mmCIF file of C-alpha atoms and ligand atoms in Angstrom:
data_model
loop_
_atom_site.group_PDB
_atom_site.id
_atom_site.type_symbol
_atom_site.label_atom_id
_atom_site.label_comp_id
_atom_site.label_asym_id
_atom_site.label_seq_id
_atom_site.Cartn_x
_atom_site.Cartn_y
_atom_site.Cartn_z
ATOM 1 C CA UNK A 185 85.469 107.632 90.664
ATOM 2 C CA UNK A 186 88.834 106.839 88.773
ATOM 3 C CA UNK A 187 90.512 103.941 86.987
ATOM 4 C CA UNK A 188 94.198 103.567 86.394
ATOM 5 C CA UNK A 189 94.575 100.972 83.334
ATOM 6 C CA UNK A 190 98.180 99.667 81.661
ATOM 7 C CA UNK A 191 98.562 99.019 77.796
ATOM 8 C CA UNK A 192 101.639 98.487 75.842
ATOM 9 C CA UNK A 193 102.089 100.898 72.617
ATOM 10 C CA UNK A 194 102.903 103.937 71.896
ATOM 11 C CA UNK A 195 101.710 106.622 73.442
ATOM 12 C CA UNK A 196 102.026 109.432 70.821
ATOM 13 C CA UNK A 197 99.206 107.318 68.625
ATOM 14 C CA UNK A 198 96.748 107.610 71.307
ATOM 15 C CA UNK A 199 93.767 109.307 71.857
ATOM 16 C CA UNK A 200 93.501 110.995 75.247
ATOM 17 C CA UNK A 201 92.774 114.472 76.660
ATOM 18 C CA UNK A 202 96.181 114.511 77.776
ATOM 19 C CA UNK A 203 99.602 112.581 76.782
ATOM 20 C CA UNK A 204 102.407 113.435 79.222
ATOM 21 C CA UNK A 205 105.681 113.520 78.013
ATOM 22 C CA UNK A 206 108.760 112.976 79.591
ATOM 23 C CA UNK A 207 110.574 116.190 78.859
ATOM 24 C CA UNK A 208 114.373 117.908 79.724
ATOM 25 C CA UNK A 209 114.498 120.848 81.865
ATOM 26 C CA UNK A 210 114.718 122.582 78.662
ATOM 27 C CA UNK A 211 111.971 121.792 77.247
ATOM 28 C CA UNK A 212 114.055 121.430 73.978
ATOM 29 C CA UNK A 213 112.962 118.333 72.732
ATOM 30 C CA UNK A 214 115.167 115.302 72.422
ATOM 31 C CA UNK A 215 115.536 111.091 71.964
ATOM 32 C CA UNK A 216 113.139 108.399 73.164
ATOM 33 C CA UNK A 217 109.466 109.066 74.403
ATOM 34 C CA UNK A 218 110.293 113.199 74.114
ATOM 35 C CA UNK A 219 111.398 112.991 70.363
ATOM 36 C CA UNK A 220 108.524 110.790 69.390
ATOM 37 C CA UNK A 221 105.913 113.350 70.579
ATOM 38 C CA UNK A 222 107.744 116.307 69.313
ATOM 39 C CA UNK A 223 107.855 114.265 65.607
ATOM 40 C CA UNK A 224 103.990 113.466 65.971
ATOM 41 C CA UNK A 225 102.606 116.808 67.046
ATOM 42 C CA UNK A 226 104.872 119.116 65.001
ATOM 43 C CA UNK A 227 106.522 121.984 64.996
ATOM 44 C CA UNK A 228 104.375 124.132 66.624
ATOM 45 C CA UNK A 229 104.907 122.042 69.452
ATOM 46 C CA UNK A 230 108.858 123.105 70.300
ATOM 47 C CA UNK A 231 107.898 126.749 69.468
ATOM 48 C CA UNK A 232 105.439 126.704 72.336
ATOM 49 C CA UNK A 233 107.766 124.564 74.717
ATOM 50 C CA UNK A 234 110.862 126.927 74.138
ATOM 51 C CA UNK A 235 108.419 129.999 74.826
ATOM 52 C CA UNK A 236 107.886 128.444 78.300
ATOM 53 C CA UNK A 237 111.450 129.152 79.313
ATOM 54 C CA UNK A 238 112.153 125.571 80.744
ATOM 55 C CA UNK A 239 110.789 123.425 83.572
ATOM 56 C CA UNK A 240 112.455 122.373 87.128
ATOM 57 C CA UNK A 241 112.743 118.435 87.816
ATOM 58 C CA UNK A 242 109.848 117.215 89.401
ATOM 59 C CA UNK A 243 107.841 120.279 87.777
ATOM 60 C CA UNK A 244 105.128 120.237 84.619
ATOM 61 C CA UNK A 245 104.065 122.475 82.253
ATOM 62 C CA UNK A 246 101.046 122.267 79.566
ATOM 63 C CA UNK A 247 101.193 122.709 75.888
ATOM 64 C CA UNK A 248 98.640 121.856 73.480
ATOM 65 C CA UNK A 249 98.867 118.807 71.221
ATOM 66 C CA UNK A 250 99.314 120.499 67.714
ATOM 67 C CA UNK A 251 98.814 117.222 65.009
ATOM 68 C CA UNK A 252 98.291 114.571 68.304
ATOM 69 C CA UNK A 253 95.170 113.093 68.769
ATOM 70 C CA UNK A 254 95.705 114.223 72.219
ATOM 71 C CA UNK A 255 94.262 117.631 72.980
ATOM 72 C CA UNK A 256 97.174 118.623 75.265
ATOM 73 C CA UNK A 257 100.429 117.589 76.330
ATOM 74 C CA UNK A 258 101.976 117.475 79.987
ATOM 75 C CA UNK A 259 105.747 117.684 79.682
ATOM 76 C CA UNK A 260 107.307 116.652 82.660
ATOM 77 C CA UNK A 261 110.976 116.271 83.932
ATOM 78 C CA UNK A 262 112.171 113.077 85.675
ATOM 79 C CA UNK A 263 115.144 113.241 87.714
ATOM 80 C CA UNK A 264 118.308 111.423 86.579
ATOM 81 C CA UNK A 265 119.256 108.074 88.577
ATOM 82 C CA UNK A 266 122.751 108.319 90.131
ATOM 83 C CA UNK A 267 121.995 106.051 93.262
ATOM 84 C CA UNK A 268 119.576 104.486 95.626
ATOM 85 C CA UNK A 269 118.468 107.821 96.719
ATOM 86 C CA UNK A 270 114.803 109.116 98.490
ATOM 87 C CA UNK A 271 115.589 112.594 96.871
ATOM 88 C CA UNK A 272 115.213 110.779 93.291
ATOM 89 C CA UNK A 273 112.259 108.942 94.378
ATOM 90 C CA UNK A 274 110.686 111.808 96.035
ATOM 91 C CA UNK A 275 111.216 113.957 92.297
ATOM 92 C CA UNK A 276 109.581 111.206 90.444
ATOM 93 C CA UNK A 277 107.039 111.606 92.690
ATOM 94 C CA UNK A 278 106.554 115.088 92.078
ATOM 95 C CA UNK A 279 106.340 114.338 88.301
ATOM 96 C CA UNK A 280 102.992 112.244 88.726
ATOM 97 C CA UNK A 281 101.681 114.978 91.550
ATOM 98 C CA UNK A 282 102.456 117.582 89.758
ATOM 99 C CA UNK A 283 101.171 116.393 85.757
ATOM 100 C CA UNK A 284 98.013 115.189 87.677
ATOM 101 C CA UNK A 285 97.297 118.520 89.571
ATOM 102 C CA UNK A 286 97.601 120.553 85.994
ATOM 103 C CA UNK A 287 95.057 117.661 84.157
ATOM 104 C CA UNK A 288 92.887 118.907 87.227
ATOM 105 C CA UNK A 289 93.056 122.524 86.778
ATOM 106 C CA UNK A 290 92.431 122.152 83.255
ATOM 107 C CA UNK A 291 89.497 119.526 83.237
ATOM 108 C CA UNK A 292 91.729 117.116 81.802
ATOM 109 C CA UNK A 293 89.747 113.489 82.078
ATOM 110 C CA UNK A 294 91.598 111.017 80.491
ATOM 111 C CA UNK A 295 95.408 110.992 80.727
ATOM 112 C CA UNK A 296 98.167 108.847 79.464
ATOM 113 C CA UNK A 297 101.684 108.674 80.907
ATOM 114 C CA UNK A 298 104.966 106.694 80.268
ATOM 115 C CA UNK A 299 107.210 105.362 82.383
ATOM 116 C CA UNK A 300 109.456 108.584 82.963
ATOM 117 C CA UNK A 301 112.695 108.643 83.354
ATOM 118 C CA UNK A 302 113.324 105.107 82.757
ATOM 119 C CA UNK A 303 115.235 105.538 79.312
ATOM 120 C CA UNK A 304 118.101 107.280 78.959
ATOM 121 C CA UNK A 305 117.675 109.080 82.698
ATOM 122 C CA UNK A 306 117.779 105.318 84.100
ATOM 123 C CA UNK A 307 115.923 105.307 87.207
ATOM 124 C CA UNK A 308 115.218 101.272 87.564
ATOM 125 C CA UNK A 309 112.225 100.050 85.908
ATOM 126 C CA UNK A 310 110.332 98.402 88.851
ATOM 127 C CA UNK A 311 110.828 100.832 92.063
ATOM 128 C CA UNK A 312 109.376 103.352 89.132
ATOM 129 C CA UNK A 313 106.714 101.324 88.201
ATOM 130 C CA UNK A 314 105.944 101.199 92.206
ATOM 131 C CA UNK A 315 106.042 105.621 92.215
ATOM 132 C CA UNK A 316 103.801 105.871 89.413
ATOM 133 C CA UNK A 317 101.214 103.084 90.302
ATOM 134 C CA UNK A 318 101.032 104.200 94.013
ATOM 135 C CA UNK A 319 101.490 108.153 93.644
ATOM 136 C CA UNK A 320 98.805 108.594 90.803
ATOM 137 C CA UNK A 321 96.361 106.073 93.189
ATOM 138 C CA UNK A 322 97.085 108.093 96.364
ATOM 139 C CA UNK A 323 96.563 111.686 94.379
ATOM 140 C CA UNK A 324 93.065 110.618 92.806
ATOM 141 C CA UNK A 325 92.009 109.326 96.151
ATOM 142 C CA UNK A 326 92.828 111.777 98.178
ATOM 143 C CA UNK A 327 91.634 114.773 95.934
ATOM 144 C CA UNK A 328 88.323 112.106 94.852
ATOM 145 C CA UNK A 329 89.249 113.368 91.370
ATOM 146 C CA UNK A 330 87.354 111.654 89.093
ATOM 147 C CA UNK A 331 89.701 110.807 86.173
ATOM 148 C CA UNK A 332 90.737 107.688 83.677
ATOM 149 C CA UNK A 333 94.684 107.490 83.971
ATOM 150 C CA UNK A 334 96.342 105.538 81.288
ATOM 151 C CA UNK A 335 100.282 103.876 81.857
ATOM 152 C CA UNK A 336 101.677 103.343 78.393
ATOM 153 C CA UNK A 337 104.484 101.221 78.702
ATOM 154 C CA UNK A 338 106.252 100.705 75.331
ATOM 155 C CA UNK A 339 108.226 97.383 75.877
ATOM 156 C CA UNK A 340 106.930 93.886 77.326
ATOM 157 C CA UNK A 341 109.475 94.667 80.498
ATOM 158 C CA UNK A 342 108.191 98.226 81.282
ATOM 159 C CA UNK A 343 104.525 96.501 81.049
ATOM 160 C CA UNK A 344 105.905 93.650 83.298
ATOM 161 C CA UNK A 345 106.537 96.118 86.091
ATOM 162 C CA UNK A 346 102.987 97.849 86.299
ATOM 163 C CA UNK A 347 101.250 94.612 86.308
ATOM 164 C CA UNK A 348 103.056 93.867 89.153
ATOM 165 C CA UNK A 349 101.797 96.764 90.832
ATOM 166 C CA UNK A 350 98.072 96.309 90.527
HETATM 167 P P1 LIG B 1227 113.667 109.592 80.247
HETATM 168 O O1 LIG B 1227 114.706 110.549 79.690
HETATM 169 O O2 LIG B 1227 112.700 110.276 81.194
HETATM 170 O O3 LIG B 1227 114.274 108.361 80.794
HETATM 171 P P2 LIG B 1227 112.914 108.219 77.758
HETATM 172 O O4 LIG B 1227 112.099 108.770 76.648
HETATM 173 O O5 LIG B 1227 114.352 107.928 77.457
HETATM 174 O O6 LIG B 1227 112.743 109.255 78.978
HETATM 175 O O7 LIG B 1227 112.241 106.901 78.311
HETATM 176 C C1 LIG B 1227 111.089 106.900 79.131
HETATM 177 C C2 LIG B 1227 110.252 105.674 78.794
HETATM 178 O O8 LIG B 1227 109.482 105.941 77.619
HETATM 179 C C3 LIG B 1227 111.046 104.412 78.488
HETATM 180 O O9 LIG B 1227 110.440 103.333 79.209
HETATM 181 C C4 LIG B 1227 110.874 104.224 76.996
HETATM 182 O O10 LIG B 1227 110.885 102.848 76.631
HETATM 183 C C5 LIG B 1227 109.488 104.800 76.789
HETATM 184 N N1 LIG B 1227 109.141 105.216 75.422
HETATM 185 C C6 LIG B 1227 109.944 105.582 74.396
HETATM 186 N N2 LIG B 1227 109.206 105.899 73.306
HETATM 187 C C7 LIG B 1227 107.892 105.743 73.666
HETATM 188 C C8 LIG B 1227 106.629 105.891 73.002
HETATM 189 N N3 LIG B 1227 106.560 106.301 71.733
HETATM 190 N N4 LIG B 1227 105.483 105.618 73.699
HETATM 191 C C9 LIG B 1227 105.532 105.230 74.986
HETATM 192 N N5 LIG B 1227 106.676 105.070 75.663
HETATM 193 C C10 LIG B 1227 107.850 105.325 75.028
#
């Protein structure tokens, strides 16, 4: 069994197994959802991210949470919108698949995500509302992964989008 619930806050205050983060390919840290997690957990956090040499788009990598409540931290990198395109959907894609198959190998339970890449990488709010809604439910039901997935949207807009979804 798995549940997929939506809350508006901030996601670096909350207590999961897992937060993921929506990282750079560096893994350097950086503004908006990235910078707030780095500030929370620390700096042990960036030494253990820059000793991971970087992550591909689409890709994710685990970290523990340092000073978080959450035990661990997914980052993952969102592609950057340009255009309509299926190759930037099919990335974002990769982003849930791919944070979701690590929080499996590593008997992650609960899991919170935000809406990745639509800050400053500005894919379009809804169609990536619709990717992380309908990826995460296909992944959990296909696998039968029993697991309570979290969407942490932090403005009333972002939240608008996911409840439009369920
Ligand atoms: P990206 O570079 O992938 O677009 P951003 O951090 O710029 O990442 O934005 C991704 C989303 O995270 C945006 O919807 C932004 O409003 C949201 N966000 C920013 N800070 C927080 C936070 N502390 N908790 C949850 N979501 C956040």
């Amino acid at each position: 069994m798995y549940s997929i619930q939506i809350l508006q806050g901030d996601i670096t205050r909350l207590e999961f197994d897992a937060i993921v983060n929506a990282a750079n390919e560096r893994l350097n840290g950086g503004d908006g959802v990235d910078g707030a997690i780095h500030l929370a957990a620390g700096p042990g956090l960036l030494q253990e991210c820059l000793a991971l040499g970087g992550c591909p788009t689409g890709e994710a990598r685990l970290t523990k949470g340092y000073s978080l409540k959450a035990k661990y931290v997914i980052h993952t990198v969102g592609p950057v919108w340009f255009e309509e395109s299926d190759h930037e959907s099919r990335l974002l894609e990769n982003c849930y698949r791919n944070s979701l198959q690590l929080a499996v190998e590593h008997d992650i339970r609960t899991i919170a995500f935000p809406a990745i890449s639509t800050g400053a990488y500005g894919f379009p709010p809804g169609p990536a509302a619709r990717i992380a809604m309908g990826t995460t439910r296909e992944f959990l039901e296909s696998g039968n992964h029993s697991m309570e997935v979290t969407f942490v949207c932090f403005d009333e807009g972002s939240l608008r989008h996911y409840e439009a979804q369920i």
